[in-house]
Amino acid sequence: MTTQGDRLRWSTPVGAVVVLWVLAVAATGWSVTVLVSGADAAGALVAGVAALGLSLAAASGTRARPRLEAGPEGLTVRRLTWTRHVPWGRVDDLRLLRTRRLGRESVLLELELRDVDDHERLVILGRAELGADPVDVFDELAALRPGHRPGDAGPPEH
C-alpha cells in the first residue's frame, strides 16, 4: 500500500510485474522457436497460449496501476481495459471471500459497485493484485467508508 495525500493505493508489486514481462518474453521466444523448428502443433499451441497469457497478465499489471485507490470521496478500480471511479454511495458492499483449496485458505476482497448508469459490477481482488493482504485492505476500506464506526465488528466470515 502507498499513500498520496489522503488517498490509499494498492498495486501488484513492481517485482512481480517485471517477472511477468520476463516470462512473457521467454514464452514468446519459446513459441517462435517451436514454430520455426516445425515441432508438433500441440507444442506450438501451448507455447503460444502461455506467451499470450503471460503478456496479458504483464500488461494488466503495468497498465492498471494502482489497481485499487481509496479516499474520502470513494474508490477507483483499474483493470487492463477500464478504470472506474465509484463514490462511496455507490459501493453497495465490501466483503471478504474465504476459500479453501488443496488444504490452503485464500482470501479475496469483493467489491459490489454500481456504475453511474446503475449497472452492477462485482470486482474481486486477491493478494497478487493488491500487493497486500486482502484482510488488511478490507479493514482500511471499512475505516474510510462513511458510516463506519470504530469498534464495529470485523469482516464477515464467508
Short mmCIF file of N, CA and C in Angstrom, two decimals:
data_model
loop_
_atom_site.label_atom_id
_atom_site.label_comp_id
_atom_site.label_asym_id
_atom_site.label_seq_id
_atom_site.Cartn_x
_atom_site.Cartn_y
_atom_site.Cartn_z
N MET A 1 0.84 -1.17 0.00
CA MET A 1 0.00 0.00 0.00
C MET A 1 0.89 1.24 0.00
N THR A 2 0.47 2.21 -0.76
CA THR A 2 1.12 3.52 -0.75
C THR A 2 0.06 4.56 -0.46
N THR A 3 0.51 5.71 -0.05
CA THR A 3 -0.42 6.80 0.21
C THR A 3 0.00 8.02 -0.59
N GLN A 4 -0.99 8.78 -1.00
CA GLN A 4 -0.73 10.05 -1.65
C GLN A 4 -1.78 11.00 -1.12
N GLY A 5 -1.36 11.90 -0.26
CA GLY A 5 -2.31 12.78 0.40
C GLY A 5 -3.23 11.96 1.29
N ASP A 6 -4.53 12.11 1.07
CA ASP A 6 -5.50 11.35 1.87
C ASP A 6 -5.99 10.11 1.14
N ARG A 7 -5.29 9.70 0.09
CA ARG A 7 -5.69 8.53 -0.71
C ARG A 7 -4.76 7.35 -0.44
N LEU A 8 -5.36 6.17 -0.35
CA LEU A 8 -4.60 4.93 -0.20
C LEU A 8 -4.59 4.21 -1.53
N ARG A 9 -3.47 3.56 -1.86
CA ARG A 9 -3.33 2.88 -3.15
C ARG A 9 -2.75 1.49 -2.96
N TRP A 10 -3.29 0.54 -3.74
CA TRP A 10 -2.77 -0.83 -3.74
C TRP A 10 -2.52 -1.27 -5.17
N SER A 11 -1.37 -1.91 -5.41
CA SER A 11 -0.98 -2.35 -6.75
C SER A 11 -0.24 -3.67 -6.70
N THR A 12 -0.20 -4.34 -7.85
CA THR A 12 0.66 -5.50 -8.00
C THR A 12 2.09 -5.04 -7.78
N PRO A 13 2.88 -5.77 -6.98
CA PRO A 13 4.27 -5.36 -6.74
C PRO A 13 5.05 -5.25 -8.06
N VAL A 14 5.90 -4.22 -8.15
CA VAL A 14 6.68 -3.97 -9.36
C VAL A 14 7.53 -5.18 -9.72
N GLY A 15 8.12 -5.83 -8.74
CA GLY A 15 8.95 -7.01 -9.00
C GLY A 15 8.16 -8.12 -9.69
N ALA A 16 6.93 -8.31 -9.27
CA ALA A 16 6.09 -9.34 -9.89
C ALA A 16 5.77 -8.99 -11.34
N VAL A 17 5.54 -7.71 -11.62
CA VAL A 17 5.25 -7.28 -12.98
C VAL A 17 6.48 -7.48 -13.87
N VAL A 18 7.66 -7.17 -13.35
CA VAL A 18 8.90 -7.38 -14.11
C VAL A 18 9.08 -8.86 -14.42
N VAL A 19 8.85 -9.72 -13.44
CA VAL A 19 8.97 -11.17 -13.66
C VAL A 19 7.97 -11.62 -14.72
N LEU A 20 6.76 -11.11 -14.69
CA LEU A 20 5.76 -11.46 -15.71
C LEU A 20 6.23 -11.06 -17.10
N TRP A 21 6.82 -9.87 -17.24
CA TRP A 21 7.32 -9.45 -18.55
C TRP A 21 8.46 -10.34 -19.03
N VAL A 22 9.37 -10.70 -18.12
CA VAL A 22 10.48 -11.58 -18.49
C VAL A 22 9.94 -12.94 -18.94
N LEU A 23 8.99 -13.48 -18.20
CA LEU A 23 8.40 -14.77 -18.57
C LEU A 23 7.63 -14.66 -19.89
N ALA A 24 6.96 -13.54 -20.13
CA ALA A 24 6.23 -13.36 -21.39
C ALA A 24 7.19 -13.34 -22.58
N VAL A 25 8.31 -12.65 -22.42
CA VAL A 25 9.31 -12.61 -23.49
C VAL A 25 9.89 -14.00 -23.72
N ALA A 26 10.19 -14.71 -22.63
CA ALA A 26 10.73 -16.07 -22.76
C ALA A 26 9.73 -17.00 -23.43
N ALA A 27 8.47 -16.90 -23.05
CA ALA A 27 7.44 -17.76 -23.65
C ALA A 27 7.24 -17.42 -25.12
N THR A 28 7.35 -16.14 -25.46
CA THR A 28 7.24 -15.75 -26.87
C THR A 28 8.40 -16.33 -27.66
N GLY A 29 9.61 -16.25 -27.10
CA GLY A 29 10.77 -16.86 -27.75
C GLY A 29 10.60 -18.36 -27.93
N TRP A 30 10.07 -19.01 -26.91
CA TRP A 30 9.82 -20.45 -26.97
C TRP A 30 8.81 -20.75 -28.08
N SER A 31 7.77 -19.94 -28.14
CA SER A 31 6.73 -20.12 -29.16
C SER A 31 7.30 -19.98 -30.56
N VAL A 32 8.12 -18.96 -30.78
CA VAL A 32 8.73 -18.75 -32.10
C VAL A 32 9.66 -19.91 -32.44
N THR A 33 10.44 -20.35 -31.46
CA THR A 33 11.36 -21.48 -31.68
C THR A 33 10.60 -22.74 -32.08
N VAL A 34 9.51 -23.01 -31.39
CA VAL A 34 8.71 -24.20 -31.69
C VAL A 34 8.13 -24.10 -33.09
N LEU A 35 7.64 -22.92 -33.47
CA LEU A 35 7.07 -22.74 -34.81
C LEU A 35 8.12 -22.88 -35.91
N VAL A 36 9.29 -22.26 -35.70
CA VAL A 36 10.35 -22.29 -36.72
C VAL A 36 10.93 -23.70 -36.87
N SER A 37 11.03 -24.43 -35.76
CA SER A 37 11.63 -25.76 -35.81
C SER A 37 10.70 -26.79 -36.43
N GLY A 38 9.44 -26.43 -36.59
CA GLY A 38 8.47 -27.36 -37.17
C GLY A 38 8.09 -28.49 -36.23
N ALA A 39 8.25 -28.25 -34.94
CA ALA A 39 7.88 -29.27 -33.95
C ALA A 39 6.36 -29.47 -33.97
N ASP A 40 5.90 -30.33 -33.11
CA ASP A 40 4.48 -30.69 -33.13
C ASP A 40 3.58 -29.48 -32.90
N ALA A 41 2.39 -29.53 -33.48
CA ALA A 41 1.44 -28.43 -33.41
C ALA A 41 0.95 -28.19 -31.98
N ALA A 42 0.82 -29.26 -31.20
CA ALA A 42 0.35 -29.11 -29.81
C ALA A 42 1.35 -28.28 -29.00
N GLY A 43 2.63 -28.51 -29.21
CA GLY A 43 3.67 -27.74 -28.51
C GLY A 43 3.62 -26.27 -28.89
N ALA A 44 3.39 -26.00 -30.17
CA ALA A 44 3.28 -24.61 -30.62
C ALA A 44 2.06 -23.93 -30.01
N LEU A 45 0.96 -24.65 -29.90
CA LEU A 45 -0.25 -24.09 -29.30
C LEU A 45 -0.03 -23.77 -27.83
N VAL A 46 0.56 -24.71 -27.10
CA VAL A 46 0.84 -24.48 -25.67
C VAL A 46 1.75 -23.28 -25.48
N ALA A 47 2.81 -23.20 -26.29
CA ALA A 47 3.75 -22.08 -26.19
C ALA A 47 3.06 -20.76 -26.51
N GLY A 48 2.22 -20.74 -27.53
CA GLY A 48 1.51 -19.53 -27.91
C GLY A 48 0.53 -19.07 -26.84
N VAL A 49 -0.21 -20.02 -26.27
CA VAL A 49 -1.17 -19.68 -25.20
C VAL A 49 -0.44 -19.17 -23.97
N ALA A 50 0.68 -19.79 -23.63
CA ALA A 50 1.48 -19.33 -22.49
C ALA A 50 1.99 -17.91 -22.72
N ALA A 51 2.50 -17.66 -23.92
CA ALA A 51 3.01 -16.32 -24.24
C ALA A 51 1.90 -15.28 -24.17
N LEU A 52 0.74 -15.60 -24.72
CA LEU A 52 -0.39 -14.67 -24.70
C LEU A 52 -0.87 -14.40 -23.27
N GLY A 53 -1.03 -15.45 -22.49
CA GLY A 53 -1.50 -15.30 -21.11
C GLY A 53 -0.54 -14.48 -20.26
N LEU A 54 0.74 -14.77 -20.37
CA LEU A 54 1.73 -14.02 -19.60
C LEU A 54 1.81 -12.57 -20.06
N SER A 55 1.68 -12.34 -21.36
CA SER A 55 1.71 -10.97 -21.88
C SER A 55 0.51 -10.16 -21.37
N LEU A 56 -0.67 -10.78 -21.37
CA LEU A 56 -1.86 -10.09 -20.86
C LEU A 56 -1.74 -9.78 -19.37
N ALA A 57 -1.23 -10.74 -18.59
CA ALA A 57 -1.04 -10.51 -17.15
C ALA A 57 -0.03 -9.40 -16.90
N ALA A 58 1.06 -9.39 -17.66
CA ALA A 58 2.08 -8.35 -17.50
C ALA A 58 1.53 -6.99 -17.92
N ALA A 59 0.78 -6.95 -19.01
CA ALA A 59 0.20 -5.69 -19.47
C ALA A 59 -0.81 -5.15 -18.45
N SER A 60 -1.59 -6.04 -17.87
CA SER A 60 -2.56 -5.63 -16.86
C SER A 60 -1.85 -5.08 -15.62
N GLY A 61 -0.79 -5.75 -15.19
CA GLY A 61 -0.04 -5.28 -14.03
C GLY A 61 0.65 -3.96 -14.27
N THR A 62 0.97 -3.69 -15.54
CA THR A 62 1.63 -2.43 -15.90
C THR A 62 0.61 -1.31 -16.06
N ARG A 63 -0.44 -1.57 -16.78
CA ARG A 63 -1.43 -0.53 -17.10
C ARG A 63 -2.32 -0.16 -15.92
N ALA A 64 -2.70 -1.14 -15.14
CA ALA A 64 -3.67 -0.91 -14.05
C ALA A 64 -2.93 -0.61 -12.74
N ARG A 65 -2.29 0.55 -12.71
CA ARG A 65 -1.56 0.96 -11.51
C ARG A 65 -2.07 2.31 -11.06
N PRO A 66 -2.47 2.49 -9.86
CA PRO A 66 -2.70 1.45 -8.88
C PRO A 66 -3.99 0.68 -9.20
N ARG A 67 -4.05 -0.56 -8.77
CA ARG A 67 -5.22 -1.41 -9.05
C ARG A 67 -6.44 -0.90 -8.30
N LEU A 68 -6.23 -0.51 -7.05
CA LEU A 68 -7.33 -0.01 -6.22
C LEU A 68 -6.83 1.23 -5.49
N GLU A 69 -7.66 2.26 -5.52
CA GLU A 69 -7.33 3.52 -4.85
C GLU A 69 -8.56 3.93 -4.05
N ALA A 70 -8.35 4.41 -2.84
CA ALA A 70 -9.49 4.79 -1.99
C ALA A 70 -9.18 6.11 -1.29
N GLY A 71 -10.22 6.89 -1.13
CA GLY A 71 -10.10 8.15 -0.43
C GLY A 71 -11.45 8.53 0.16
N PRO A 72 -11.54 9.70 0.74
CA PRO A 72 -12.80 10.11 1.37
C PRO A 72 -13.99 10.17 0.40
N GLU A 73 -13.72 10.40 -0.89
CA GLU A 73 -14.82 10.53 -1.85
C GLU A 73 -15.23 9.21 -2.49
N GLY A 74 -14.44 8.15 -2.36
CA GLY A 74 -14.84 6.86 -2.93
C GLY A 74 -13.66 6.02 -3.37
N LEU A 75 -13.96 5.06 -4.26
CA LEU A 75 -12.97 4.09 -4.75
C LEU A 75 -12.71 4.31 -6.23
N THR A 76 -11.48 4.01 -6.66
CA THR A 76 -11.15 3.94 -8.07
C THR A 76 -10.54 2.56 -8.31
N VAL A 77 -11.11 1.83 -9.26
CA VAL A 77 -10.64 0.49 -9.61
C VAL A 77 -10.12 0.54 -11.04
N ARG A 78 -8.93 -0.03 -11.25
CA ARG A 78 -8.35 -0.07 -12.59
C ARG A 78 -8.16 -1.51 -13.03
N ARG A 79 -8.50 -1.75 -14.28
CA ARG A 79 -8.27 -3.04 -14.95
C ARG A 79 -7.51 -2.76 -16.23
N LEU A 80 -7.23 -3.80 -16.98
CA LEU A 80 -6.48 -3.64 -18.22
C LEU A 80 -7.20 -2.72 -19.19
N THR A 81 -8.52 -2.86 -19.31
CA THR A 81 -9.26 -2.12 -20.34
C THR A 81 -10.18 -1.03 -19.81
N TRP A 82 -10.29 -0.87 -18.50
CA TRP A 82 -11.18 0.16 -17.97
C TRP A 82 -10.72 0.67 -16.62
N THR A 83 -11.19 1.86 -16.30
CA THR A 83 -10.97 2.48 -14.99
C THR A 83 -12.31 3.03 -14.54
N ARG A 84 -12.68 2.77 -13.29
CA ARG A 84 -13.96 3.27 -12.77
C ARG A 84 -13.72 3.96 -11.43
N HIS A 85 -14.27 5.15 -11.32
CA HIS A 85 -14.33 5.82 -10.02
C HIS A 85 -15.75 5.67 -9.51
N VAL A 86 -15.89 5.22 -8.28
CA VAL A 86 -17.21 4.97 -7.70
C VAL A 86 -17.29 5.70 -6.36
N PRO A 87 -18.21 6.65 -6.23
CA PRO A 87 -18.39 7.31 -4.92
C PRO A 87 -18.85 6.29 -3.88
N TRP A 88 -18.58 6.58 -2.62
CA TRP A 88 -18.94 5.63 -1.56
C TRP A 88 -20.43 5.29 -1.58
N GLY A 89 -21.27 6.21 -1.99
CA GLY A 89 -22.72 5.95 -2.05
C GLY A 89 -23.09 4.88 -3.06
N ARG A 90 -22.19 4.58 -3.98
CA ARG A 90 -22.44 3.54 -5.00
C ARG A 90 -21.66 2.26 -4.72
N VAL A 91 -21.01 2.21 -3.56
CA VAL A 91 -20.35 0.97 -3.13
C VAL A 91 -21.38 0.24 -2.27
N ASP A 92 -21.98 -0.80 -2.85
CA ASP A 92 -23.05 -1.50 -2.15
C ASP A 92 -22.54 -2.39 -1.03
N ASP A 93 -21.37 -3.00 -1.24
CA ASP A 93 -20.88 -3.91 -0.21
C ASP A 93 -19.38 -4.13 -0.37
N LEU A 94 -18.72 -4.35 0.74
CA LEU A 94 -17.33 -4.79 0.82
C LEU A 94 -17.35 -6.09 1.59
N ARG A 95 -16.74 -7.14 1.03
CA ARG A 95 -16.74 -8.44 1.69
C ARG A 95 -15.40 -9.13 1.51
N LEU A 96 -15.15 -10.06 2.40
CA LEU A 96 -14.02 -10.97 2.23
C LEU A 96 -14.57 -12.34 1.89
N LEU A 97 -14.00 -12.95 0.88
CA LEU A 97 -14.38 -14.29 0.49
C LEU A 97 -13.24 -15.22 0.89
N ARG A 98 -13.53 -16.15 1.77
CA ARG A 98 -12.52 -17.12 2.22
C ARG A 98 -12.82 -18.46 1.57
N THR A 99 -11.83 -19.00 0.89
CA THR A 99 -11.98 -20.31 0.25
C THR A 99 -10.84 -21.20 0.68
N ARG A 100 -11.08 -22.49 0.59
CA ARG A 100 -10.06 -23.47 0.95
C ARG A 100 -9.87 -24.38 -0.24
N ARG A 101 -8.63 -24.40 -0.75
CA ARG A 101 -8.29 -25.27 -1.88
C ARG A 101 -6.97 -25.94 -1.58
N LEU A 102 -6.96 -27.23 -1.84
CA LEU A 102 -5.74 -28.02 -1.61
C LEU A 102 -5.20 -27.82 -0.20
N GLY A 103 -6.11 -27.70 0.76
CA GLY A 103 -5.72 -27.58 2.16
C GLY A 103 -5.20 -26.21 2.55
N ARG A 104 -5.29 -25.25 1.66
CA ARG A 104 -4.77 -23.92 1.95
C ARG A 104 -5.89 -22.89 1.81
N GLU A 105 -6.01 -22.02 2.80
CA GLU A 105 -7.04 -20.99 2.75
C GLU A 105 -6.53 -19.78 1.98
N SER A 106 -7.40 -19.25 1.14
CA SER A 106 -7.09 -17.99 0.46
C SER A 106 -8.22 -17.01 0.74
N VAL A 107 -7.87 -15.73 0.70
CA VAL A 107 -8.84 -14.68 0.99
C VAL A 107 -8.85 -13.72 -0.19
N LEU A 108 -10.05 -13.37 -0.63
CA LEU A 108 -10.23 -12.42 -1.72
C LEU A 108 -11.10 -11.26 -1.23
N LEU A 109 -10.84 -10.08 -1.75
CA LEU A 109 -11.64 -8.91 -1.43
C LEU A 109 -12.69 -8.76 -2.52
N GLU A 110 -13.95 -8.69 -2.12
CA GLU A 110 -15.06 -8.50 -3.07
C GLU A 110 -15.63 -7.10 -2.89
N LEU A 111 -15.79 -6.40 -4.01
CA LEU A 111 -16.39 -5.08 -4.00
C LEU A 111 -17.62 -5.11 -4.88
N GLU A 112 -18.78 -4.80 -4.33
CA GLU A 112 -20.01 -4.69 -5.12
C GLU A 112 -20.23 -3.21 -5.41
N LEU A 113 -20.15 -2.86 -6.69
CA LEU A 113 -20.22 -1.46 -7.11
C LEU A 113 -21.37 -1.25 -8.08
N ARG A 114 -21.88 -0.02 -8.13
CA ARG A 114 -22.87 0.37 -9.12
C ARG A 114 -22.29 1.51 -9.95
N ASP A 115 -22.22 1.30 -11.27
CA ASP A 115 -21.74 2.33 -12.17
C ASP A 115 -22.72 3.50 -12.20
N VAL A 116 -22.32 4.57 -12.85
CA VAL A 116 -23.16 5.76 -12.97
C VAL A 116 -24.50 5.41 -13.60
N ASP A 117 -24.50 4.46 -14.54
CA ASP A 117 -25.76 4.06 -15.20
C ASP A 117 -26.48 2.94 -14.45
N ASP A 118 -26.13 2.73 -13.20
CA ASP A 118 -26.73 1.73 -12.29
C ASP A 118 -26.46 0.28 -12.68
N HIS A 119 -25.51 0.02 -13.56
CA HIS A 119 -25.11 -1.36 -13.81
C HIS A 119 -24.27 -1.84 -12.64
N GLU A 120 -24.60 -3.02 -12.15
CA GLU A 120 -23.84 -3.58 -11.03
C GLU A 120 -22.55 -4.20 -11.54
N ARG A 121 -21.51 -4.08 -10.74
CA ARG A 121 -20.21 -4.63 -11.11
C ARG A 121 -19.62 -5.28 -9.86
N LEU A 122 -19.22 -6.53 -10.00
CA LEU A 122 -18.55 -7.24 -8.92
C LEU A 122 -17.06 -7.28 -9.24
N VAL A 123 -16.25 -6.72 -8.37
CA VAL A 123 -14.80 -6.70 -8.55
C VAL A 123 -14.20 -7.58 -7.46
N ILE A 124 -13.37 -8.53 -7.88
CA ILE A 124 -12.71 -9.45 -6.94
C ILE A 124 -11.21 -9.26 -7.07
N LEU A 125 -10.56 -8.97 -5.96
CA LEU A 125 -9.13 -8.72 -5.95
C LEU A 125 -8.44 -9.61 -4.92
N GLY A 126 -7.31 -10.16 -5.31
CA GLY A 126 -6.53 -11.00 -4.41
C GLY A 126 -5.23 -10.34 -4.00
N ARG A 127 -4.46 -11.06 -3.24
CA ARG A 127 -3.19 -10.56 -2.73
C ARG A 127 -2.25 -10.14 -3.86
N ALA A 128 -2.20 -10.92 -4.94
CA ALA A 128 -1.29 -10.61 -6.04
C ALA A 128 -1.64 -9.28 -6.70
N GLU A 129 -2.92 -8.98 -6.84
CA GLU A 129 -3.34 -7.73 -7.47
C GLU A 129 -3.20 -6.53 -6.54
N LEU A 130 -3.38 -6.76 -5.25
CA LEU A 130 -3.33 -5.67 -4.28
C LEU A 130 -1.93 -5.42 -3.74
N GLY A 131 -1.08 -6.44 -3.77
CA GLY A 131 0.24 -6.29 -3.16
C GLY A 131 0.16 -6.22 -1.65
N ALA A 132 -0.95 -6.66 -1.09
CA ALA A 132 -1.18 -6.62 0.36
C ALA A 132 -2.20 -7.68 0.72
N ASP A 133 -2.29 -7.97 2.00
CA ASP A 133 -3.27 -8.93 2.49
C ASP A 133 -4.68 -8.34 2.32
N PRO A 134 -5.58 -9.04 1.62
CA PRO A 134 -6.94 -8.51 1.44
C PRO A 134 -7.66 -8.18 2.75
N VAL A 135 -7.33 -8.88 3.84
CA VAL A 135 -7.95 -8.59 5.14
C VAL A 135 -7.54 -7.19 5.60
N ASP A 136 -6.26 -6.85 5.44
CA ASP A 136 -5.79 -5.52 5.82
C ASP A 136 -6.42 -4.44 4.95
N VAL A 137 -6.54 -4.72 3.64
CA VAL A 137 -7.16 -3.77 2.72
C VAL A 137 -8.62 -3.56 3.11
N PHE A 138 -9.32 -4.65 3.42
CA PHE A 138 -10.71 -4.56 3.86
C PHE A 138 -10.83 -3.64 5.08
N ASP A 139 -9.97 -3.84 6.07
CA ASP A 139 -10.01 -3.02 7.28
C ASP A 139 -9.80 -1.54 6.96
N GLU A 140 -8.85 -1.24 6.07
CA GLU A 140 -8.58 0.15 5.71
C GLU A 140 -9.77 0.75 4.95
N LEU A 141 -10.37 -0.02 4.04
CA LEU A 141 -11.52 0.47 3.29
C LEU A 141 -12.72 0.69 4.22
N ALA A 142 -12.93 -0.23 5.14
CA ALA A 142 -14.05 -0.10 6.08
C ALA A 142 -13.88 1.15 6.95
N ALA A 143 -12.65 1.46 7.31
CA ALA A 143 -12.41 2.66 8.12
C ALA A 143 -12.64 3.94 7.32
N LEU A 144 -12.38 3.90 6.03
CA LEU A 144 -12.58 5.08 5.17
C LEU A 144 -14.04 5.30 4.80
N ARG A 145 -14.78 4.21 4.72
CA ARG A 145 -16.17 4.26 4.24
C ARG A 145 -17.05 5.05 5.20
N PRO A 146 -17.79 6.01 4.69
CA PRO A 146 -18.69 6.79 5.56
C PRO A 146 -19.67 5.87 6.28
N GLY A 147 -19.97 6.20 7.52
CA GLY A 147 -20.90 5.40 8.30
C GLY A 147 -20.21 4.34 9.14
N HIS A 148 -18.91 4.14 8.92
CA HIS A 148 -18.16 3.17 9.71
C HIS A 148 -17.91 3.76 11.09
N ARG A 149 -18.11 2.95 12.12
CA ARG A 149 -17.86 3.39 13.48
C ARG A 149 -16.73 2.56 14.07
N PRO A 150 -15.76 3.21 14.72
CA PRO A 150 -14.70 2.44 15.38
C PRO A 150 -15.31 1.44 16.33
N GLY A 151 -14.79 0.25 16.35
CA GLY A 151 -15.30 -0.80 17.23
C GLY A 151 -16.35 -1.67 16.57
N ASP A 152 -16.75 -1.33 15.32
CA ASP A 152 -17.70 -2.21 14.60
C ASP A 152 -17.09 -3.59 14.46
N ALA A 153 -17.97 -4.57 14.31
CA ALA A 153 -17.49 -5.94 14.13
C ALA A 153 -16.61 -6.02 12.90
N GLY A 154 -15.70 -6.94 12.90
CA GLY A 154 -14.78 -7.16 11.78
C GLY A 154 -15.50 -7.70 10.57
N PRO A 155 -14.74 -8.11 9.56
CA PRO A 155 -15.34 -8.60 8.34
C PRO A 155 -16.11 -9.89 8.56
N PRO A 156 -17.21 -10.06 7.85
CA PRO A 156 -17.99 -11.30 7.99
C PRO A 156 -17.21 -12.50 7.47
N GLU A 157 -17.48 -13.63 8.04
CA GLU A 157 -16.87 -14.89 7.59
C GLU A 157 -17.73 -15.45 6.49
N HIS A 158 -17.12 -15.80 5.38
CA HIS A 158 -17.85 -16.41 4.26
C HIS A 158 -17.31 -17.77 4.02
#
